[in-house]
Short mmCIF file of N, CA and C in Angstrom, two decimals:
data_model
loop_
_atom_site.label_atom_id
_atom_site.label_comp_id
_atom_site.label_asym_id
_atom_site.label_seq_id
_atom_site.Cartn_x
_atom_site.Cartn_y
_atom_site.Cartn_z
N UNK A 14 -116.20 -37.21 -2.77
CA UNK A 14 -117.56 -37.02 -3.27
C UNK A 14 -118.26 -36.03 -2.35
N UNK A 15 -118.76 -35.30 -2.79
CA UNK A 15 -119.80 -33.59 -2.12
C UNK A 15 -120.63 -34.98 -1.18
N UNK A 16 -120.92 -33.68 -0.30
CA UNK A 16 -122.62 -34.39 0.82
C UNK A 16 -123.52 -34.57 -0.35
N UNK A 17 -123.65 -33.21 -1.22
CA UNK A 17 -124.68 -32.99 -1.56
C UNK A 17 -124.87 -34.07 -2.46
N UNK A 18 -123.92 -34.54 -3.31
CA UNK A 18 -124.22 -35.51 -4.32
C UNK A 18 -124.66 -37.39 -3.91
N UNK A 19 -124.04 -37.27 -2.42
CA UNK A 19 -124.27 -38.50 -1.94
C UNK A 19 -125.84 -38.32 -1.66
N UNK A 20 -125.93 -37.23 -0.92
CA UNK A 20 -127.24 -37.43 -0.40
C UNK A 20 -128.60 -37.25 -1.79
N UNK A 21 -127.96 -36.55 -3.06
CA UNK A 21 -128.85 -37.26 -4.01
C UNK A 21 -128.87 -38.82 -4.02
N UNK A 22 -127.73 -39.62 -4.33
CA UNK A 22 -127.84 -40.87 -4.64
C UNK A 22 -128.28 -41.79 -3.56
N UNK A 23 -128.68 -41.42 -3.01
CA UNK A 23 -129.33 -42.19 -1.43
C UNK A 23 -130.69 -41.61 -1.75
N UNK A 24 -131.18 -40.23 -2.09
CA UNK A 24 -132.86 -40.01 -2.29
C UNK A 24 -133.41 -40.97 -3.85
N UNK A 25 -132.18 -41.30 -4.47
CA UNK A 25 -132.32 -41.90 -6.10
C UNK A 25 -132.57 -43.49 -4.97
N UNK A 26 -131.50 -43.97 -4.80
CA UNK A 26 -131.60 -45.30 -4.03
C UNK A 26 -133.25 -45.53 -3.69
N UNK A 27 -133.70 -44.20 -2.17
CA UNK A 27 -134.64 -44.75 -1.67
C UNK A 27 -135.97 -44.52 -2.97
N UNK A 28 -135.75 -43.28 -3.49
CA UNK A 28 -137.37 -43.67 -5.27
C UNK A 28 -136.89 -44.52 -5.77
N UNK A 29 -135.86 -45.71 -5.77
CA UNK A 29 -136.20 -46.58 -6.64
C UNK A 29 -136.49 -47.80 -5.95
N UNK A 30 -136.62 -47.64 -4.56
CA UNK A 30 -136.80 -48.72 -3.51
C UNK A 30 -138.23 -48.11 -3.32
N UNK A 31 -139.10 -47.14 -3.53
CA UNK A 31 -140.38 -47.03 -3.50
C UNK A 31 -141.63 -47.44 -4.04
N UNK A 32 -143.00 -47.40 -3.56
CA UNK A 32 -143.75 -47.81 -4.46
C UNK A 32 -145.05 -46.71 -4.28
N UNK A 33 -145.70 -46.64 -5.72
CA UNK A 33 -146.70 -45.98 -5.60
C UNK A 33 -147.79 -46.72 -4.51
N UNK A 34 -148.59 -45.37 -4.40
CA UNK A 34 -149.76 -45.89 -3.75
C UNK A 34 -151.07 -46.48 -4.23
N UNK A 35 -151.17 -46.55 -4.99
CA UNK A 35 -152.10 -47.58 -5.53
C UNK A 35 -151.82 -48.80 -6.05
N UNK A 36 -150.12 -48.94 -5.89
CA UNK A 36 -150.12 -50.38 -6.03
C UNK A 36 -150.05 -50.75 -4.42
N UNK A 37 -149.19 -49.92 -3.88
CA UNK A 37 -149.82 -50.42 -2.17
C UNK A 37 -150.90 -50.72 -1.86
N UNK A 38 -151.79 -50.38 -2.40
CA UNK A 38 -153.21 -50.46 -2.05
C UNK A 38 -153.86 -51.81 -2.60
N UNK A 39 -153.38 -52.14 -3.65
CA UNK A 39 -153.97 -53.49 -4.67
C UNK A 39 -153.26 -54.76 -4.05
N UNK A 40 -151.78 -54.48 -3.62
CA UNK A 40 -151.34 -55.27 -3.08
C UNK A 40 -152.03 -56.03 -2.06
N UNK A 41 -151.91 -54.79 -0.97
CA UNK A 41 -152.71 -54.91 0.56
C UNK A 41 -154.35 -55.84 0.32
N UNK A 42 -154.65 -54.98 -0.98
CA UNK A 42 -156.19 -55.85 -1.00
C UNK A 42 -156.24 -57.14 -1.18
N UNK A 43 -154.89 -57.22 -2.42
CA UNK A 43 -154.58 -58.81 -2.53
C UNK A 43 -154.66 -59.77 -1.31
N UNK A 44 -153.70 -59.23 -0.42
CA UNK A 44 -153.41 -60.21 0.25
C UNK A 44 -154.55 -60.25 1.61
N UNK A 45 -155.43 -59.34 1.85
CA UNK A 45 -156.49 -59.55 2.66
C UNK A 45 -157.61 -60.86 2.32
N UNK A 46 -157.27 -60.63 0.81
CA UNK A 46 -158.02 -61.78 0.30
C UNK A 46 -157.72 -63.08 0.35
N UNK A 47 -156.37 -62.91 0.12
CA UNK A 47 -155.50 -64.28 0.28
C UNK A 47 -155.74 -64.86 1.77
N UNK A 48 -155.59 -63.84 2.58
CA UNK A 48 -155.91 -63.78 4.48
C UNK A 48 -156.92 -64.67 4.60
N UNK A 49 -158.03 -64.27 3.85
CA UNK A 49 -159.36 -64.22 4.20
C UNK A 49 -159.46 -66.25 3.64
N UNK A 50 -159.31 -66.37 2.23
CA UNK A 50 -159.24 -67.71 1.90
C UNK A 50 -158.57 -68.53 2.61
N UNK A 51 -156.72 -68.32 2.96
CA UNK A 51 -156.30 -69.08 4.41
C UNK A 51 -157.06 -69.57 5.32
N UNK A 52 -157.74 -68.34 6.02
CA UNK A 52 -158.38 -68.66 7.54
C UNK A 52 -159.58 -69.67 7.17
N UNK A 53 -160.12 -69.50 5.82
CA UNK A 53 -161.22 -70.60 5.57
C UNK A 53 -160.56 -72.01 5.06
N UNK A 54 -159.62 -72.16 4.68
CA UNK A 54 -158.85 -73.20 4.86
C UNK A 54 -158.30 -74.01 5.65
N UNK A 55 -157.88 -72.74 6.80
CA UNK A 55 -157.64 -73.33 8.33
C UNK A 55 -158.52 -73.79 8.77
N UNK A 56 -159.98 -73.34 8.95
CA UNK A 56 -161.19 -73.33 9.24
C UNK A 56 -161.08 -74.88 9.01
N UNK A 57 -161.41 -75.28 7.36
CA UNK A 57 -161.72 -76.15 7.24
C UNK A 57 -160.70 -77.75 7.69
N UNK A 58 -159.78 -77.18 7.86
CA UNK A 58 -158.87 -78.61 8.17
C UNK A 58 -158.83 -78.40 9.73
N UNK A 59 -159.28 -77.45 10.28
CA UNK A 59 -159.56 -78.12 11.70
C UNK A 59 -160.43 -78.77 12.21
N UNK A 60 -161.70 -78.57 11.38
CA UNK A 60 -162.80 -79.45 11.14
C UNK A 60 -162.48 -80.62 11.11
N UNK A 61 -161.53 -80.87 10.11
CA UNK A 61 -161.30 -82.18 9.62
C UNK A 61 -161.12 -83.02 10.35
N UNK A 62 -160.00 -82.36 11.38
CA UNK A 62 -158.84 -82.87 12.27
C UNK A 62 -159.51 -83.46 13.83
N UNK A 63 -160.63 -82.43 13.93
CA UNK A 63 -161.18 -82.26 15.22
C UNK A 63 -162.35 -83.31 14.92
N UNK A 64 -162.77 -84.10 14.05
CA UNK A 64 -163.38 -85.46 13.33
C UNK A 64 -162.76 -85.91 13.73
N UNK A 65 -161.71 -86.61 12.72
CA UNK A 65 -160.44 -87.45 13.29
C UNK A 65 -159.92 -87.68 14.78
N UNK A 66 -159.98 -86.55 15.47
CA UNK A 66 -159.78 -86.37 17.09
C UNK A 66 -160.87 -87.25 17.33
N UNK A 67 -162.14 -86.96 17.37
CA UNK A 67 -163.22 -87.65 17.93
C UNK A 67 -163.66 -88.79 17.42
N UNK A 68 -163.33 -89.33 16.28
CA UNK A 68 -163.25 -90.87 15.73
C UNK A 68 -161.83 -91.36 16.37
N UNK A 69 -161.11 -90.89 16.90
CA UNK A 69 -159.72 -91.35 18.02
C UNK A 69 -160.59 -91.68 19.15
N UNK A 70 -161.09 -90.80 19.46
CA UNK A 70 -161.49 -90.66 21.20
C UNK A 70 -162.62 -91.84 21.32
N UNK A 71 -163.26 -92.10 20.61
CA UNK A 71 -164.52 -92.99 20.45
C UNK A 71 -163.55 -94.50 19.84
N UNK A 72 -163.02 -94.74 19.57
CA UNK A 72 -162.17 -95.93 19.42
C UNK A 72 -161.59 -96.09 20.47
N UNK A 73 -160.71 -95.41 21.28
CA UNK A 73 -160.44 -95.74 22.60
C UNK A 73 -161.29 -96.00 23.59
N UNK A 74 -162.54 -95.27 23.53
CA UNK A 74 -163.62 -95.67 24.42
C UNK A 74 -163.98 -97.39 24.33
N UNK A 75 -164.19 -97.59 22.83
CA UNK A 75 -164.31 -98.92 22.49
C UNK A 75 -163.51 -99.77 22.67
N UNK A 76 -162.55 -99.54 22.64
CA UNK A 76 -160.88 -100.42 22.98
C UNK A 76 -160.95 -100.54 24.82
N UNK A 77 -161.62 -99.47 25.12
CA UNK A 77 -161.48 -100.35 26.76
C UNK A 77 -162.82 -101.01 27.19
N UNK A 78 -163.82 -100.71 26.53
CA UNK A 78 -165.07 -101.10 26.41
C UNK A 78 -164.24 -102.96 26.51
N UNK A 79 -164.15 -103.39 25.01
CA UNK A 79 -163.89 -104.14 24.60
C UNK A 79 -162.67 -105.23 25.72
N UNK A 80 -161.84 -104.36 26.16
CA UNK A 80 -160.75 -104.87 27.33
C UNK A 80 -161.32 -104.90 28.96
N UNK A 81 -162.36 -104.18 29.00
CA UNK A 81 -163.05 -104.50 30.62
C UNK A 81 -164.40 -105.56 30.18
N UNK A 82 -164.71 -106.05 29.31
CA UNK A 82 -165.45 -106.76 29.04
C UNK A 82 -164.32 -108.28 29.01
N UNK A 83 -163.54 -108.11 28.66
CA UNK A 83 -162.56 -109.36 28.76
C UNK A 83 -162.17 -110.00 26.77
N UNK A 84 -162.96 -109.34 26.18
CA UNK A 84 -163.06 -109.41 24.80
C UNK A 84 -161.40 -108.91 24.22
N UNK A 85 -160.44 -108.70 24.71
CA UNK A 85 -159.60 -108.32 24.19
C UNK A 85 -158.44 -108.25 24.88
N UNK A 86 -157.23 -109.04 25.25
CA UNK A 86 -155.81 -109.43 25.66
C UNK A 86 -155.17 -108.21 26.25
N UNK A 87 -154.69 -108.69 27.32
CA UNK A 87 -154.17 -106.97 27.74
C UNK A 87 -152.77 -106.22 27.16
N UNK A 88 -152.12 -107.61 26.46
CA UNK A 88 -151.15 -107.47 25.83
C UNK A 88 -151.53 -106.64 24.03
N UNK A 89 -152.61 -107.42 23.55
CA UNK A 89 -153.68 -106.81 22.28
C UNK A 89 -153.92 -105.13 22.95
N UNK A 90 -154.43 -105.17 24.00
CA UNK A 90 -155.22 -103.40 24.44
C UNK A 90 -154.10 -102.68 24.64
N UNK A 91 -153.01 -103.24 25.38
CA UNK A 91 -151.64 -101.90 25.48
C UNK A 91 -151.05 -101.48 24.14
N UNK A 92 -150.91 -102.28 23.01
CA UNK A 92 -150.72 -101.84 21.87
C UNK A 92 -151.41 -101.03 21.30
N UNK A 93 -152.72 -101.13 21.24
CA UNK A 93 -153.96 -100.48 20.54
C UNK A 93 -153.83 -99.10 21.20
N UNK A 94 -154.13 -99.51 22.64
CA UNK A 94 -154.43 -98.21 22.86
C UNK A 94 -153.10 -97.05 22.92
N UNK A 95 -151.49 -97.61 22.85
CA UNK A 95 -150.61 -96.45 22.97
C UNK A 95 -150.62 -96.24 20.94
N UNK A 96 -151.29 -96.71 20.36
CA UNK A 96 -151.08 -96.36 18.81
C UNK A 96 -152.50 -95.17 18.51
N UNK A 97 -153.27 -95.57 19.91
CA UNK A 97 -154.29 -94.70 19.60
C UNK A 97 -154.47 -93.42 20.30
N UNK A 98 -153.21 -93.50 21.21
CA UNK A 98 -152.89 -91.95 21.84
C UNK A 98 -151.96 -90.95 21.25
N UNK A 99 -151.08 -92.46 20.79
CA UNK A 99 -150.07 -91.72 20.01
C UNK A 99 -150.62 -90.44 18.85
N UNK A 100 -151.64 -91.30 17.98
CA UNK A 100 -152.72 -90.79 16.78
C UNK A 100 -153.26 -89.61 17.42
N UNK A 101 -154.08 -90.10 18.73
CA UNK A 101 -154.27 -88.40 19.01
C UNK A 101 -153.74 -87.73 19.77
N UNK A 102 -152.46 -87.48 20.73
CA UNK A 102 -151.81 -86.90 20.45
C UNK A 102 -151.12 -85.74 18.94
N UNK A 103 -151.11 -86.69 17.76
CA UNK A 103 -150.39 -85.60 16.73
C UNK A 103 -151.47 -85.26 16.33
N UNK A 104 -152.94 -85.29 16.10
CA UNK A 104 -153.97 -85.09 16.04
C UNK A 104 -154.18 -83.78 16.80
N UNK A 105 -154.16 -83.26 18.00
CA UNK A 105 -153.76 -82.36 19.34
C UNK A 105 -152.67 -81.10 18.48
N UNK A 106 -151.72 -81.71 18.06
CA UNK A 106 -150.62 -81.38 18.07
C UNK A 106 -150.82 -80.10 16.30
N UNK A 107 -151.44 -80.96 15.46
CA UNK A 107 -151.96 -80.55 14.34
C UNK A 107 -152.93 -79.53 14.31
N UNK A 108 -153.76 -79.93 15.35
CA UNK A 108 -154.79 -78.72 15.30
C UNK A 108 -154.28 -77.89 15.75
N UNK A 109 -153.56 -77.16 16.85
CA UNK A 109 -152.30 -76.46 17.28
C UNK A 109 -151.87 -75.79 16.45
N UNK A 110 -151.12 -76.64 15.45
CA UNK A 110 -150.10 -75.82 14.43
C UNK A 110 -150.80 -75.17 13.55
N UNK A 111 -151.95 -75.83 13.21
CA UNK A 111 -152.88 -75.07 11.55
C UNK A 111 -153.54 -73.78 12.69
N UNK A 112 -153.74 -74.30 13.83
CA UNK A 112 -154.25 -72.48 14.89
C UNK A 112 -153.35 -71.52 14.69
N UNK A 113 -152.18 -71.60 15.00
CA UNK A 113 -151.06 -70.62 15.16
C UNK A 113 -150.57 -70.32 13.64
N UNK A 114 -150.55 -71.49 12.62
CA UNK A 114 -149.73 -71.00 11.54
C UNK A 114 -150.64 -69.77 10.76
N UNK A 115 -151.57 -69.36 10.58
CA UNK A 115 -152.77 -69.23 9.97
C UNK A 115 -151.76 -67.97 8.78
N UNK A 116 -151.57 -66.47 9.65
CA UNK A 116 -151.32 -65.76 8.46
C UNK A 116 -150.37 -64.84 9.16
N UNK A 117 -149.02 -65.65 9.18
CA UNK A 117 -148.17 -64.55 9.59
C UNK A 117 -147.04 -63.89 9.06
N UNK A 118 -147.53 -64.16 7.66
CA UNK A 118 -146.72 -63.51 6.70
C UNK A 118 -147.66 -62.02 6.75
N UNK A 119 -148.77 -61.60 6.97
CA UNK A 119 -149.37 -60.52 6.36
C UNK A 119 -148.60 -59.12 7.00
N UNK A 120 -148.61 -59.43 8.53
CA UNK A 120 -147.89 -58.23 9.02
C UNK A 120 -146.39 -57.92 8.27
N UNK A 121 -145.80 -58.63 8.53
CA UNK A 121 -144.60 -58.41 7.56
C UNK A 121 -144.81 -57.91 5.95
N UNK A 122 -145.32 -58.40 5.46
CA UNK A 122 -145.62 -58.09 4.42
C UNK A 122 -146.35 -55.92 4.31
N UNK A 123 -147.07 -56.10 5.39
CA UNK A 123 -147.77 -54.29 5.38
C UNK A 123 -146.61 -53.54 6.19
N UNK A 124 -145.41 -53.74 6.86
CA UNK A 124 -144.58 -53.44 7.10
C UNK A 124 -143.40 -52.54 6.10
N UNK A 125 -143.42 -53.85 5.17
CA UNK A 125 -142.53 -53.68 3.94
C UNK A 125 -143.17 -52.74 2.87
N UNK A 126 -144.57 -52.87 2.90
CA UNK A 126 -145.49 -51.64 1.97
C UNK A 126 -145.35 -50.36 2.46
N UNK A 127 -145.21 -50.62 3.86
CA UNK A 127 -145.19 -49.44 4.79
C UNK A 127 -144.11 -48.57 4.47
N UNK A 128 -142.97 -49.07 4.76
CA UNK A 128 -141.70 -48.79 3.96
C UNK A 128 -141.36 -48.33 2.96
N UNK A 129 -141.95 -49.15 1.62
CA UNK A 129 -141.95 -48.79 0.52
C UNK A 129 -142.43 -47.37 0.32
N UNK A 130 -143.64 -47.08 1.05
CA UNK A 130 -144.38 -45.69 0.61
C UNK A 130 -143.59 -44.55 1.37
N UNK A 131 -142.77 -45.18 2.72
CA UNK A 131 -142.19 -43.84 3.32
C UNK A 131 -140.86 -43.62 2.50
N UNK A 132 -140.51 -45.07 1.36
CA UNK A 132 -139.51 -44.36 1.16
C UNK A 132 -139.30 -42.66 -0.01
N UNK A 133 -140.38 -42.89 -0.46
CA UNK A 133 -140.73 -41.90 -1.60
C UNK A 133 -140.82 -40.67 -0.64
N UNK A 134 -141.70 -40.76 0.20
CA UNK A 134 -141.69 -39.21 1.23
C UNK A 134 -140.54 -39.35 1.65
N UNK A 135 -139.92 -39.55 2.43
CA UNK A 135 -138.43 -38.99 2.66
C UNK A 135 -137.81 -38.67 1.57
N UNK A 136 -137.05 -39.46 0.56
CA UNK A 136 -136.75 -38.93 -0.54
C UNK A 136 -137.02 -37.39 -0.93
N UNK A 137 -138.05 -37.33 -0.95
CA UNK A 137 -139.27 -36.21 -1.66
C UNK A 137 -138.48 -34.74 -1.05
N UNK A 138 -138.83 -35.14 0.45
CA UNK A 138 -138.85 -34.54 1.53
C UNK A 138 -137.21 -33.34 1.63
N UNK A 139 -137.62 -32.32 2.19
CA UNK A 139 -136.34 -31.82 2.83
C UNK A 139 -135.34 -32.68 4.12
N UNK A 140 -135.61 -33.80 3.84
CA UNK A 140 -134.99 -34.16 5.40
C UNK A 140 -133.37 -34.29 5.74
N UNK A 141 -133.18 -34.07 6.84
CA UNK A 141 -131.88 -34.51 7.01
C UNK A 141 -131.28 -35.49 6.41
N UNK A 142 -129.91 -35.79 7.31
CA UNK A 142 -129.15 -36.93 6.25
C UNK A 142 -129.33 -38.18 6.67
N UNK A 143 -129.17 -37.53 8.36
CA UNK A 143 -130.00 -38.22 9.42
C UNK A 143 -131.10 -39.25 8.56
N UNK A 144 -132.48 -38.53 8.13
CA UNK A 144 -133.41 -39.44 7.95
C UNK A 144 -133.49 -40.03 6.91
N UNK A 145 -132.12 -39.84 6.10
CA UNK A 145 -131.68 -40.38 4.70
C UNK A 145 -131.21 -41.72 5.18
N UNK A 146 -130.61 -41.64 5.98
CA UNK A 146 -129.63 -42.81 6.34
C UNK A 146 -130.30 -43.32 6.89
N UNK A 147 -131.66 -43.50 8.01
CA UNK A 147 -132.41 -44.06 8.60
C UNK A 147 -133.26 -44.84 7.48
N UNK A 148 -133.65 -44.66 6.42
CA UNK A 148 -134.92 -45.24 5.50
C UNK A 148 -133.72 -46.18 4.55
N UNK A 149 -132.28 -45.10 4.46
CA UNK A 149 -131.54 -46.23 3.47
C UNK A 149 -131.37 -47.76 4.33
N UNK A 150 -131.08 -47.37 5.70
CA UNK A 150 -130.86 -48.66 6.28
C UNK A 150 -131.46 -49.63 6.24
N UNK A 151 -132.88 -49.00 6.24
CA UNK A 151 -133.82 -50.30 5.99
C UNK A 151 -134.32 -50.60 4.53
N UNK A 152 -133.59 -49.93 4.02
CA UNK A 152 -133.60 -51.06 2.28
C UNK A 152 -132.68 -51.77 2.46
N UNK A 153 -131.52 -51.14 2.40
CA UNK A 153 -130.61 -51.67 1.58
C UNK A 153 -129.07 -51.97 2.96
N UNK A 154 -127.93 -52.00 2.65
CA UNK A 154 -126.67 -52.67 3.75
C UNK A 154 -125.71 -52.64 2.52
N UNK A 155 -124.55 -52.99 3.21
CA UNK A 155 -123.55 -53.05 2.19
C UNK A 155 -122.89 -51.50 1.39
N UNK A 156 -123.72 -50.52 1.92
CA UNK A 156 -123.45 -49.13 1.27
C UNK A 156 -121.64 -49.00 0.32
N UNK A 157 -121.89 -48.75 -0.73
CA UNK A 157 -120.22 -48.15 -0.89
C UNK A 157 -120.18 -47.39 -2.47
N UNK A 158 -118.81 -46.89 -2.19
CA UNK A 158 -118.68 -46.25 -3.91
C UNK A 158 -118.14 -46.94 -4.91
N UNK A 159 -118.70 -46.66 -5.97
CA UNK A 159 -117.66 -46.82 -6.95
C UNK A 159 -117.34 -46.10 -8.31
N UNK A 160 -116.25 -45.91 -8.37
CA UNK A 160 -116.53 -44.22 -9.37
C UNK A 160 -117.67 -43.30 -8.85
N UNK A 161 -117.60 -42.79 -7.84
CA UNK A 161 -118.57 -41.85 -6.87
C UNK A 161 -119.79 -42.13 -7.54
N UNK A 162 -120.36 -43.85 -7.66
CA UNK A 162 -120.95 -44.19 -7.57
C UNK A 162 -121.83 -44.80 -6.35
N UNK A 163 -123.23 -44.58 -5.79
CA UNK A 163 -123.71 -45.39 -4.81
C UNK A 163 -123.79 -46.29 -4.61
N UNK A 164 -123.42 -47.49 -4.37
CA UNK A 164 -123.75 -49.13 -4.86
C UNK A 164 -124.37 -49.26 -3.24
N UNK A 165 -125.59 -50.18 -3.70
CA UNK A 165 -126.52 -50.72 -2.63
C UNK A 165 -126.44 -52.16 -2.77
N UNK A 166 -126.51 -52.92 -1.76
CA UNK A 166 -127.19 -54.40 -1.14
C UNK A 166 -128.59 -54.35 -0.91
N UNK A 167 -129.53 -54.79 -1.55
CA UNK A 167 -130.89 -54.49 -0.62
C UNK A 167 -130.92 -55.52 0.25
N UNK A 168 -131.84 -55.15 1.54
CA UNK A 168 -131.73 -56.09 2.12
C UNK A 168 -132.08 -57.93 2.14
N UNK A 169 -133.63 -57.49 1.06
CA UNK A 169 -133.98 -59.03 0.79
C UNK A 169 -134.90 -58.93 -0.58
N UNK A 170 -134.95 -59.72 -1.11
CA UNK A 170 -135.04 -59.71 -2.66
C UNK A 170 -136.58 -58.76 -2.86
N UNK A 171 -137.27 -58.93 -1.91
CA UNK A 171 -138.35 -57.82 -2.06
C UNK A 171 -137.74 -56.56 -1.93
N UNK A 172 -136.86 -56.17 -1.60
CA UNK A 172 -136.54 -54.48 -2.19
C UNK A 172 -135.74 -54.91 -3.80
N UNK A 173 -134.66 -56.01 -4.09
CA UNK A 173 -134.49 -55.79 -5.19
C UNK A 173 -136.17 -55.79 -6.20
N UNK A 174 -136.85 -56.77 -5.72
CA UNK A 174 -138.11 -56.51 -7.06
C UNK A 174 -138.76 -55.13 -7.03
N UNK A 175 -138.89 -54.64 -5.78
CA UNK A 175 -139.35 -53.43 -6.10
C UNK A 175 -138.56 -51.81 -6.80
N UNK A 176 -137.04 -52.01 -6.53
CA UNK A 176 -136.44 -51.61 -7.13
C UNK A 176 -136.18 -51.70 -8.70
N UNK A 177 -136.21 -52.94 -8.73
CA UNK A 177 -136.37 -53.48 -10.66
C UNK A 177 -137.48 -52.68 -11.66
N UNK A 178 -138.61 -52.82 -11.08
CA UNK A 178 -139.69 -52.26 -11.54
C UNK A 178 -139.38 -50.93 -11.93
N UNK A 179 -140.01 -50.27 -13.13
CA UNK A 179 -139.95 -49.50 -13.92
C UNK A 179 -140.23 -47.85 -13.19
N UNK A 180 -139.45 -46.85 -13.13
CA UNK A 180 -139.54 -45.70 -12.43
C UNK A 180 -140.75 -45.05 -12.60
N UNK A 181 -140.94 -45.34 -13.75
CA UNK A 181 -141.97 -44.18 -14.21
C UNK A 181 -143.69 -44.73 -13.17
N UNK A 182 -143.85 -45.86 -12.93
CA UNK A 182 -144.64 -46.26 -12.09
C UNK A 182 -144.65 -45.85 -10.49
N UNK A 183 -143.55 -44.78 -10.29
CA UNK A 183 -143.04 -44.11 -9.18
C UNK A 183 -143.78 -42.88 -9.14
N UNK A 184 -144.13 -42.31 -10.25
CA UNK A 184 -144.60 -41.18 -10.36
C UNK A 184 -145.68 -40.17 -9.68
N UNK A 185 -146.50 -41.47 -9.04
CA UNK A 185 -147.60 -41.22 -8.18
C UNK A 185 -147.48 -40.30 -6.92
#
């Protein structure tokens, strides 16, 4: 098979692994929005949690209240109170996770848009084979022929959907 014909079917590969820019753009807006509703979701269940924390903390106060007053068995208070550390402990532990989990799909996600749009400029582009093979890598793996055909692997089902999608929406 010619350079020349491979290195068409690798610029065909990366326009059909591309996306216009205005769906990059609707996308991106999408999901700022989506961002934006998350973090008020997070927002709100740490609220929740950080209640719950302090209806913990105020029951233990009362639980030794209740055990230095003599009102309550020390065998009764060691139970109570390791069920009520335990509670906040994962209480601790919860507010933690809803902090950190918040939105870390988004970078990945403008990464892959990122991608998508360089793959159309390279393509486009006079570039080497060099920078053919650099943008194919990051679609697709598995490279091979068949009937001096290109056959691609993409790498993860978001290049096959964006590949699926209709060319003519490439046009941009």
């Amino acid at each position: 098979v010619a350079k020349e014909n491979i290195e068409q079917q690798i610029r065909d590969v990366l326009l059909s692994a591309s996306m216009p820019e205005f769906a990059a753009k609707k996308i991106l807006e999408w999901a700022e929005r989506d961002v934006e509703i998350e973090k008020q979701k997070s927002k709100d269940q740490i609220e929740s949690l950080n209640l719950e924390l302090e209806e913990t903390r105020q029951k233990l106060d009362r639980l030794l209240e209740g055990y230095l007053e003599k009102l309550i068995e020390p065998k009764e208070y060691q139970i109570k109170k390791n069920e009520l550390i335990q509670s906040k402990q994962l209480l601790a532990q919860k507010i933690t996770e809803v902090s950190n989990n918040g939105c870390e799909w988004l970078e990945p996600l403008k990464n892959m848009i990122g991608s998508a749009l360089s793959c159309a400029k390279i393509a486009r582009a006079k570039n080497t084979s060099h920078d053919l093979a650099i943008m194919a890598k990051t679609v697709g793996s598995n490279f091979s022929l068949l009937d001096q055909k290109l056959q691609v692997e993409y790498r993860n089902r978001a290049w096959e959907v964006i590949a699926a999608t209709p060319s003519a929406a490439r046009k941009n």
